[in-house]
XYZ file of C-alpha atoms in Angstrom:
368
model
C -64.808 28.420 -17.117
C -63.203 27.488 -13.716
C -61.799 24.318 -15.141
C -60.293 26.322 -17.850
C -58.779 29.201 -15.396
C -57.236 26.578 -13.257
C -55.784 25.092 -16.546
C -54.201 28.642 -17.540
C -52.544 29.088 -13.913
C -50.666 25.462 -14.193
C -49.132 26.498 -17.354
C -48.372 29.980 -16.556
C -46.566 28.453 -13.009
C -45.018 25.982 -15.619
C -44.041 29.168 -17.677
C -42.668 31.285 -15.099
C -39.233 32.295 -14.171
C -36.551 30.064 -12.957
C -36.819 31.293 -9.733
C -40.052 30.929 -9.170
C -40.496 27.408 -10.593
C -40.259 24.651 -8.000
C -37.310 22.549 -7.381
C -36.949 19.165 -7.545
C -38.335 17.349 -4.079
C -36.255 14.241 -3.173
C -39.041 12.022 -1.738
C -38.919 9.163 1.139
C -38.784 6.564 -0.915
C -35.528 8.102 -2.626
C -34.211 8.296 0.575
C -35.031 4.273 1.768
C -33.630 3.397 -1.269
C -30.176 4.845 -1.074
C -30.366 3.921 2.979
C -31.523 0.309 1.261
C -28.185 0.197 -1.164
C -26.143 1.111 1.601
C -27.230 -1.489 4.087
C -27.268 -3.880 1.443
C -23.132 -3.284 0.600
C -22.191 -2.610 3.716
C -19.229 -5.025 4.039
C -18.048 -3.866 0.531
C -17.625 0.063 1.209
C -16.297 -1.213 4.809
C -13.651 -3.205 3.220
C -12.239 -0.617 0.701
C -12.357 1.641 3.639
C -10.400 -0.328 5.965
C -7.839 -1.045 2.919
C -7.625 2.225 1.968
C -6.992 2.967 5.859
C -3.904 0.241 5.838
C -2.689 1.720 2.619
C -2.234 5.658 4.469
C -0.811 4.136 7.351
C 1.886 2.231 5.746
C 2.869 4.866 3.880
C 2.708 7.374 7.031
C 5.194 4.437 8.460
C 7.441 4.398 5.581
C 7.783 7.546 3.761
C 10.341 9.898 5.722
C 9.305 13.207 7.063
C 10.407 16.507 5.855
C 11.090 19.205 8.529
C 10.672 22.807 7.239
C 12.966 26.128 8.496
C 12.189 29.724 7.895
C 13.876 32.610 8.069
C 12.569 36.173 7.741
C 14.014 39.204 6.220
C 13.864 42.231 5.298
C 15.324 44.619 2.075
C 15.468 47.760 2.292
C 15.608 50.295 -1.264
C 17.667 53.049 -0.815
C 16.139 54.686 -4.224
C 12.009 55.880 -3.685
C 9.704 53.686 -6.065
C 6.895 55.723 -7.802
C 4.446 52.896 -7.237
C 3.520 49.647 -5.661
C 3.784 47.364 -9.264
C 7.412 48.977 -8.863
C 7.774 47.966 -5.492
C 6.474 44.320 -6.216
C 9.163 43.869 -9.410
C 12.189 45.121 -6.884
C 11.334 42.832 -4.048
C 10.748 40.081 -6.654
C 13.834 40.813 -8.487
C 15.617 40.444 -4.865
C 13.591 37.089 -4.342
C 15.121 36.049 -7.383
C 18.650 36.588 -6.018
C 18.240 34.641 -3.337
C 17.083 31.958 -4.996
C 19.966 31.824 -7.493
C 22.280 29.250 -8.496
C 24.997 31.514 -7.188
C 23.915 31.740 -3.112
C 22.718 28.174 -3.527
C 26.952 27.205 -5.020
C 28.401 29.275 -1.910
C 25.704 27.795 0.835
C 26.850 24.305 -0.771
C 30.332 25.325 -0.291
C 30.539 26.872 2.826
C 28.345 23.451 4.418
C 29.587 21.000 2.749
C 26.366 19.278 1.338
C 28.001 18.080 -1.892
C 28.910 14.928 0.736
C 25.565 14.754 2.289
C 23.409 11.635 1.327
C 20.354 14.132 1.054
C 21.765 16.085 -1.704
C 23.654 12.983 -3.823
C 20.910 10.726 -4.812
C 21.630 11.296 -8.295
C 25.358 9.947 -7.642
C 26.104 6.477 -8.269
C 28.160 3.859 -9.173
C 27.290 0.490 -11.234
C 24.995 -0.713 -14.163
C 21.785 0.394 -12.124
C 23.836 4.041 -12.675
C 24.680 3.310 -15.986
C 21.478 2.679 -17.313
C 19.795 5.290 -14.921
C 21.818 7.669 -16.494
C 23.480 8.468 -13.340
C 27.397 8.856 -13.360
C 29.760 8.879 -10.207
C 31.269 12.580 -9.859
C 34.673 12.660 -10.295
C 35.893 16.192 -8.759
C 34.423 18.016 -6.071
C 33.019 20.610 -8.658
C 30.599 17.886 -10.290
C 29.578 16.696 -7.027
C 28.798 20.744 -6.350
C 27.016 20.118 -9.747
C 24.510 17.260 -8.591
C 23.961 18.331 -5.168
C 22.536 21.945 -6.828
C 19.133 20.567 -8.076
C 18.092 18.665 -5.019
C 18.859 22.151 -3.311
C 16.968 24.148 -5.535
C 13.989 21.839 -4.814
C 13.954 22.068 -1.637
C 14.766 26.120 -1.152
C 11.696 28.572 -1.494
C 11.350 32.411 -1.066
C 8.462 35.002 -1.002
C 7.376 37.563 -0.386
C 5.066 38.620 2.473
C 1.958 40.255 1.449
C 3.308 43.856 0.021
C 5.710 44.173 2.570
C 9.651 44.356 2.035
C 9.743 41.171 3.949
C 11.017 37.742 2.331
C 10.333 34.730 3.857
C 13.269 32.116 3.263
C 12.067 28.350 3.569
C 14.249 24.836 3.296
C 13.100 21.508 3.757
C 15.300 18.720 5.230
C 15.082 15.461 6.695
C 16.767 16.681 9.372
C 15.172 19.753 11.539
C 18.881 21.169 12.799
C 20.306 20.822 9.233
C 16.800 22.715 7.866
C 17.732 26.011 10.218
C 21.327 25.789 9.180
C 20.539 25.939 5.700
C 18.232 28.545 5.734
C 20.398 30.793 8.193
C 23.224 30.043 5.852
C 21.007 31.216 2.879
C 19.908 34.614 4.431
C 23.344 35.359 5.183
C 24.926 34.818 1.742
C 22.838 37.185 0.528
C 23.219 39.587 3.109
C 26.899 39.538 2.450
C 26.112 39.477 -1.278
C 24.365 42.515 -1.296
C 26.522 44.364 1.080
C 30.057 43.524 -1.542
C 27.450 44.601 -4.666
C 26.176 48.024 -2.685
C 29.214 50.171 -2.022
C 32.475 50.146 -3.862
C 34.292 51.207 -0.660
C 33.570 47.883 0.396
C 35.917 46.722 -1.712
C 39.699 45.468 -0.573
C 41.462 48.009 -3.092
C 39.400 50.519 -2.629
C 40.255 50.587 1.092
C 43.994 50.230 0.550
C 44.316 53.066 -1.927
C 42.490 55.339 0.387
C 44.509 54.069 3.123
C 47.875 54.825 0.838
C 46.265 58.301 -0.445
C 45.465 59.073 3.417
C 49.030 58.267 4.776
C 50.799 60.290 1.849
C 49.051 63.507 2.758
C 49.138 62.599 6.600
C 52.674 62.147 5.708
C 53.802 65.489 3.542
C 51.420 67.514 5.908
C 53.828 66.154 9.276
C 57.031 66.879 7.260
C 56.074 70.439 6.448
C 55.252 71.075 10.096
C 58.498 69.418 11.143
C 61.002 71.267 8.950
C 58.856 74.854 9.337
C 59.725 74.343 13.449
C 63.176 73.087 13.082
C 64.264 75.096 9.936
C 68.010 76.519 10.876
C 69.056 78.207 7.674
C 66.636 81.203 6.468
C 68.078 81.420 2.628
C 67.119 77.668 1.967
C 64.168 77.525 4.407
C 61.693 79.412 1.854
C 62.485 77.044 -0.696
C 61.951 73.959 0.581
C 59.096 75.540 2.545
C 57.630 75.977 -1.029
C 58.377 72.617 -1.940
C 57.251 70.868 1.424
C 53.770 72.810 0.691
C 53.806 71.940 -2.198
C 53.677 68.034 -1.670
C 51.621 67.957 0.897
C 48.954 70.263 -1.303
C 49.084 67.928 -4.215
C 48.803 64.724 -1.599
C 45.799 66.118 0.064
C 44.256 67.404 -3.038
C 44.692 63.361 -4.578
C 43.175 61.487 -1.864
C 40.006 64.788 -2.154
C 39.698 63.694 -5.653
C 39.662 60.167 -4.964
C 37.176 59.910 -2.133
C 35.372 62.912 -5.308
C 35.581 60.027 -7.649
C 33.954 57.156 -5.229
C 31.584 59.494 -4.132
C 29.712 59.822 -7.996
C 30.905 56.259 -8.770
C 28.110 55.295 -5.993
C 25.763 57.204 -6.493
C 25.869 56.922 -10.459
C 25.331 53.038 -9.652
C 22.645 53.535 -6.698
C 20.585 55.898 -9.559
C 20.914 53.249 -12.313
C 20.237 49.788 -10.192
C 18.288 50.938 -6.591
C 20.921 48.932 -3.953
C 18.783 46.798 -1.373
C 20.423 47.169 2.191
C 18.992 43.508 3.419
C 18.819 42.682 7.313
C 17.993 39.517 9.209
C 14.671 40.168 11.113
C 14.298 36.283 12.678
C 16.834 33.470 12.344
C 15.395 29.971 11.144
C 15.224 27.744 14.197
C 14.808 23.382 14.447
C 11.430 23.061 13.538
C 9.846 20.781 16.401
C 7.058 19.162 13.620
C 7.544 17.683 10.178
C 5.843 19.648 7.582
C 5.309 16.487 5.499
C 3.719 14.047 5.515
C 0.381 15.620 7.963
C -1.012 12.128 9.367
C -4.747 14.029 9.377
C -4.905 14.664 5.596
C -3.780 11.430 4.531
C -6.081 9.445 7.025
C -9.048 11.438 5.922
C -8.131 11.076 1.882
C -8.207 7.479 2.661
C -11.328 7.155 4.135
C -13.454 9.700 1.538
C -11.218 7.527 -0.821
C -12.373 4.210 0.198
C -15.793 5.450 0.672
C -15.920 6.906 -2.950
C -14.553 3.286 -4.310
C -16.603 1.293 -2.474
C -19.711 2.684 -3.505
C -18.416 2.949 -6.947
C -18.031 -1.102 -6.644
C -21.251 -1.995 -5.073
C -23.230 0.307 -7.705
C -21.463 -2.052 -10.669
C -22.250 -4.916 -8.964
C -26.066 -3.982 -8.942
C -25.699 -3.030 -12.400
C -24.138 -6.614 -13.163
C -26.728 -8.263 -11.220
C -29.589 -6.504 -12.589
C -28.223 -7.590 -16.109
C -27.757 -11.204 -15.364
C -31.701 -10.891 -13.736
C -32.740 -9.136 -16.976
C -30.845 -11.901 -19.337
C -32.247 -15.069 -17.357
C -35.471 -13.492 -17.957
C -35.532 -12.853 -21.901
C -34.368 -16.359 -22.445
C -37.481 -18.034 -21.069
C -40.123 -15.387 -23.102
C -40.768 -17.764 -26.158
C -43.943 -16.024 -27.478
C -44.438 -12.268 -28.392
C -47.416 -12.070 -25.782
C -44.172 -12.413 -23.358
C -45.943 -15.852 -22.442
C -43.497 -18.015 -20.298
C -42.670 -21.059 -21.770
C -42.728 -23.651 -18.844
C -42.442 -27.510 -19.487
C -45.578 -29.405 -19.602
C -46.151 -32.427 -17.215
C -46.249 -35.327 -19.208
C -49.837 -36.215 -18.707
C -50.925 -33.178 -20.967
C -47.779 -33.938 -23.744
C -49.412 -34.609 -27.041
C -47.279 -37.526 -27.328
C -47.863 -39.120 -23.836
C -51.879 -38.510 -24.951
C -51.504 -40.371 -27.829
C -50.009 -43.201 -26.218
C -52.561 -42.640 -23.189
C -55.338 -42.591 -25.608
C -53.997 -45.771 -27.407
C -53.796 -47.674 -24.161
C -57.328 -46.461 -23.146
C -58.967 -48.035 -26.373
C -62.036 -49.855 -24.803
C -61.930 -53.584 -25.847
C -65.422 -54.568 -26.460
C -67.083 -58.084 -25.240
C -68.998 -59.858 -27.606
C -70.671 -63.013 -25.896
C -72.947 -66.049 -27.613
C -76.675 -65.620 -27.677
């Protein structure tokens, strides 16, 4: 009975939950073998280590380091958004802006990149070109053209946490021209949105209500001028009349204008919310590249090296152990895995036959 009991309690451990089952135990000798294997390829994972270590640093030494400028800042809705997923698609719509192929054109413009070496790599002359599929640009608007996706590339916005502030990044070679760029962004579309928000930003606008202004400015001063110097009272009522008259019909135009411009905003500002954007911190030289970080390529490289080394000396065990195993099966002859050895050549059947035949005693017969 106890030997049955203690029989029931192994199995019901073995049945038991997962969490109460036991876990696998790694034992000593697992661990003196793997510290075994290691000592045992030691120059192997050390070489592919120190490879992998000259492969990081001559790329660290050759590939060219990218410096990274930000700007922050911020747009502001004039219209009241019900809720945040509202809030998100306006800023986002706004990130979008800035990121368009329009500010990038102007910024191009206004810097001159399409002569920078950083922005024509795709411009070329030659068969290398040719067959490339590069082409030379042959106006100043094609060379606009190629210098627009390497600028693209290297421009980022977004948003910071749910916040109205954008954060404008630009990656260059060099860390002034980085700033520039991304000052130069920000500002487009400053001046962007200020043309797109008010109509009375507008160059016509302001001259007609300049003209409107100075034609009732003007009527109004002649009125006042003839009523004090008026000399004959029979024509003085009549041209009174008309003077008033004129200057009513001046002032009452530019009213109706400045009427007109007033709804014309406000229809737009209720049908597309306009963004009043402001510059909260200019982009400034970073003083570190942003690319390539020396740390995270060194340490790559040496889990790298590590990983292939190991990798290497585990297929050369594997290729030993199979040779071994090989060698081995070709000397078992007999199916008791008996091991066929060569005989010496004093227990040959052939050298016993000829021992035997040379060992034939010679008997001695002698008279009487």
């Amino acid at each position: 009975m106890l030997q049955n009991s203690r029989t029931d309690n192994w199995i019901n451990r073995d049945n038991g939950p997962p969490e109460f089952r036991p876990g696998p135990v790694v034992s000593l000798a697992d661990v003196l073998a793997v510290l075994a294997f290691i000592r045992r390829h030691v120059p192997i994972i050390s070489l592919t280590c120190f490879a992998a270590l000259g492969v990081a640093t001559l790329y660290l030494i050759t590939v060219v380091p990218t410096f990274t400028a930000k700007a922050l800042l911020i747009v502001n809705a004039k219209a009241t958004f019900a809720d945040a997923a509202s809030v998100s698609t306006a800023v986002e719509s706004q990130i979008g802006i800035i990121k368009s192929e329009s500010i990038a054109s102007a910024v191009i413009e206004k810097l001159g990149l399409a002569q920078d070496l950083e922005f024509t790599t795709g411009q070329g002359s030659g068969m290398i070109s040719r067959l490339l599929g590069w082409s030379k640009p042959a106006t100043e608007a094609s060379a606009a053209r190629y210098a627009l996706e390497p600028f693209e590339r290297k421009l980022s916005a977004k948003r910071v946490g749910p916040t109205y502030l954008v954060e404008i990044t630009f990656g260059s070679r060099d860390p002034d021209r980085a700033a520039q760029i991304a000052n130069a962004v920000a500002e487009k579309y400053i001046t962007h949105q200020m043309d797109k928000g008010s109509l009375q930003d507008d160059q016509w606008v302001k001259d007609r209500l300049n003209e409107l202004s100075t034609q009732a400015l003007a009527a109004q001063k002649a009125l006042e001028d003839y009523s004090k110097n008026r000399k004959e009272p029979a024509d003085s009522a009549a041209t009174i009349d008309k003077l008033a008259a004129a200057a009513e019909s001046s002032e009452n135009a530019y009213d109706n204008f400045r009427y007109v411009l007033r709804k014309t905003v406000a229809t737009q500002q209720q049908s597309s919310p306009v963004f009043e954007a402001s510059l909260v911190s200019a982009a400034s030289p970073p003083l570190r590249p942003s690319s390539p970080k020396a740390r995270i390529v060194l340490g790559i490289a040496i889990v790298g090296g590590l990983l292939v080394g190991i990798a290497i000396a585990f297929l050369r065990d594997l290729l030993d152990r199979g040779i071994r195993t090989s060698g081995q099966e070709s000397r078992l002859s007999a199916p008791d895995d008996r091991i066929d050895r060569p005989l010496p050549d004093a227990v040959r059947p052939d050298h016993q036959s000829q021992a035997s035949a040379k060992a034939t005693p010679v008997r001695l017969t002698g008279s009487g």
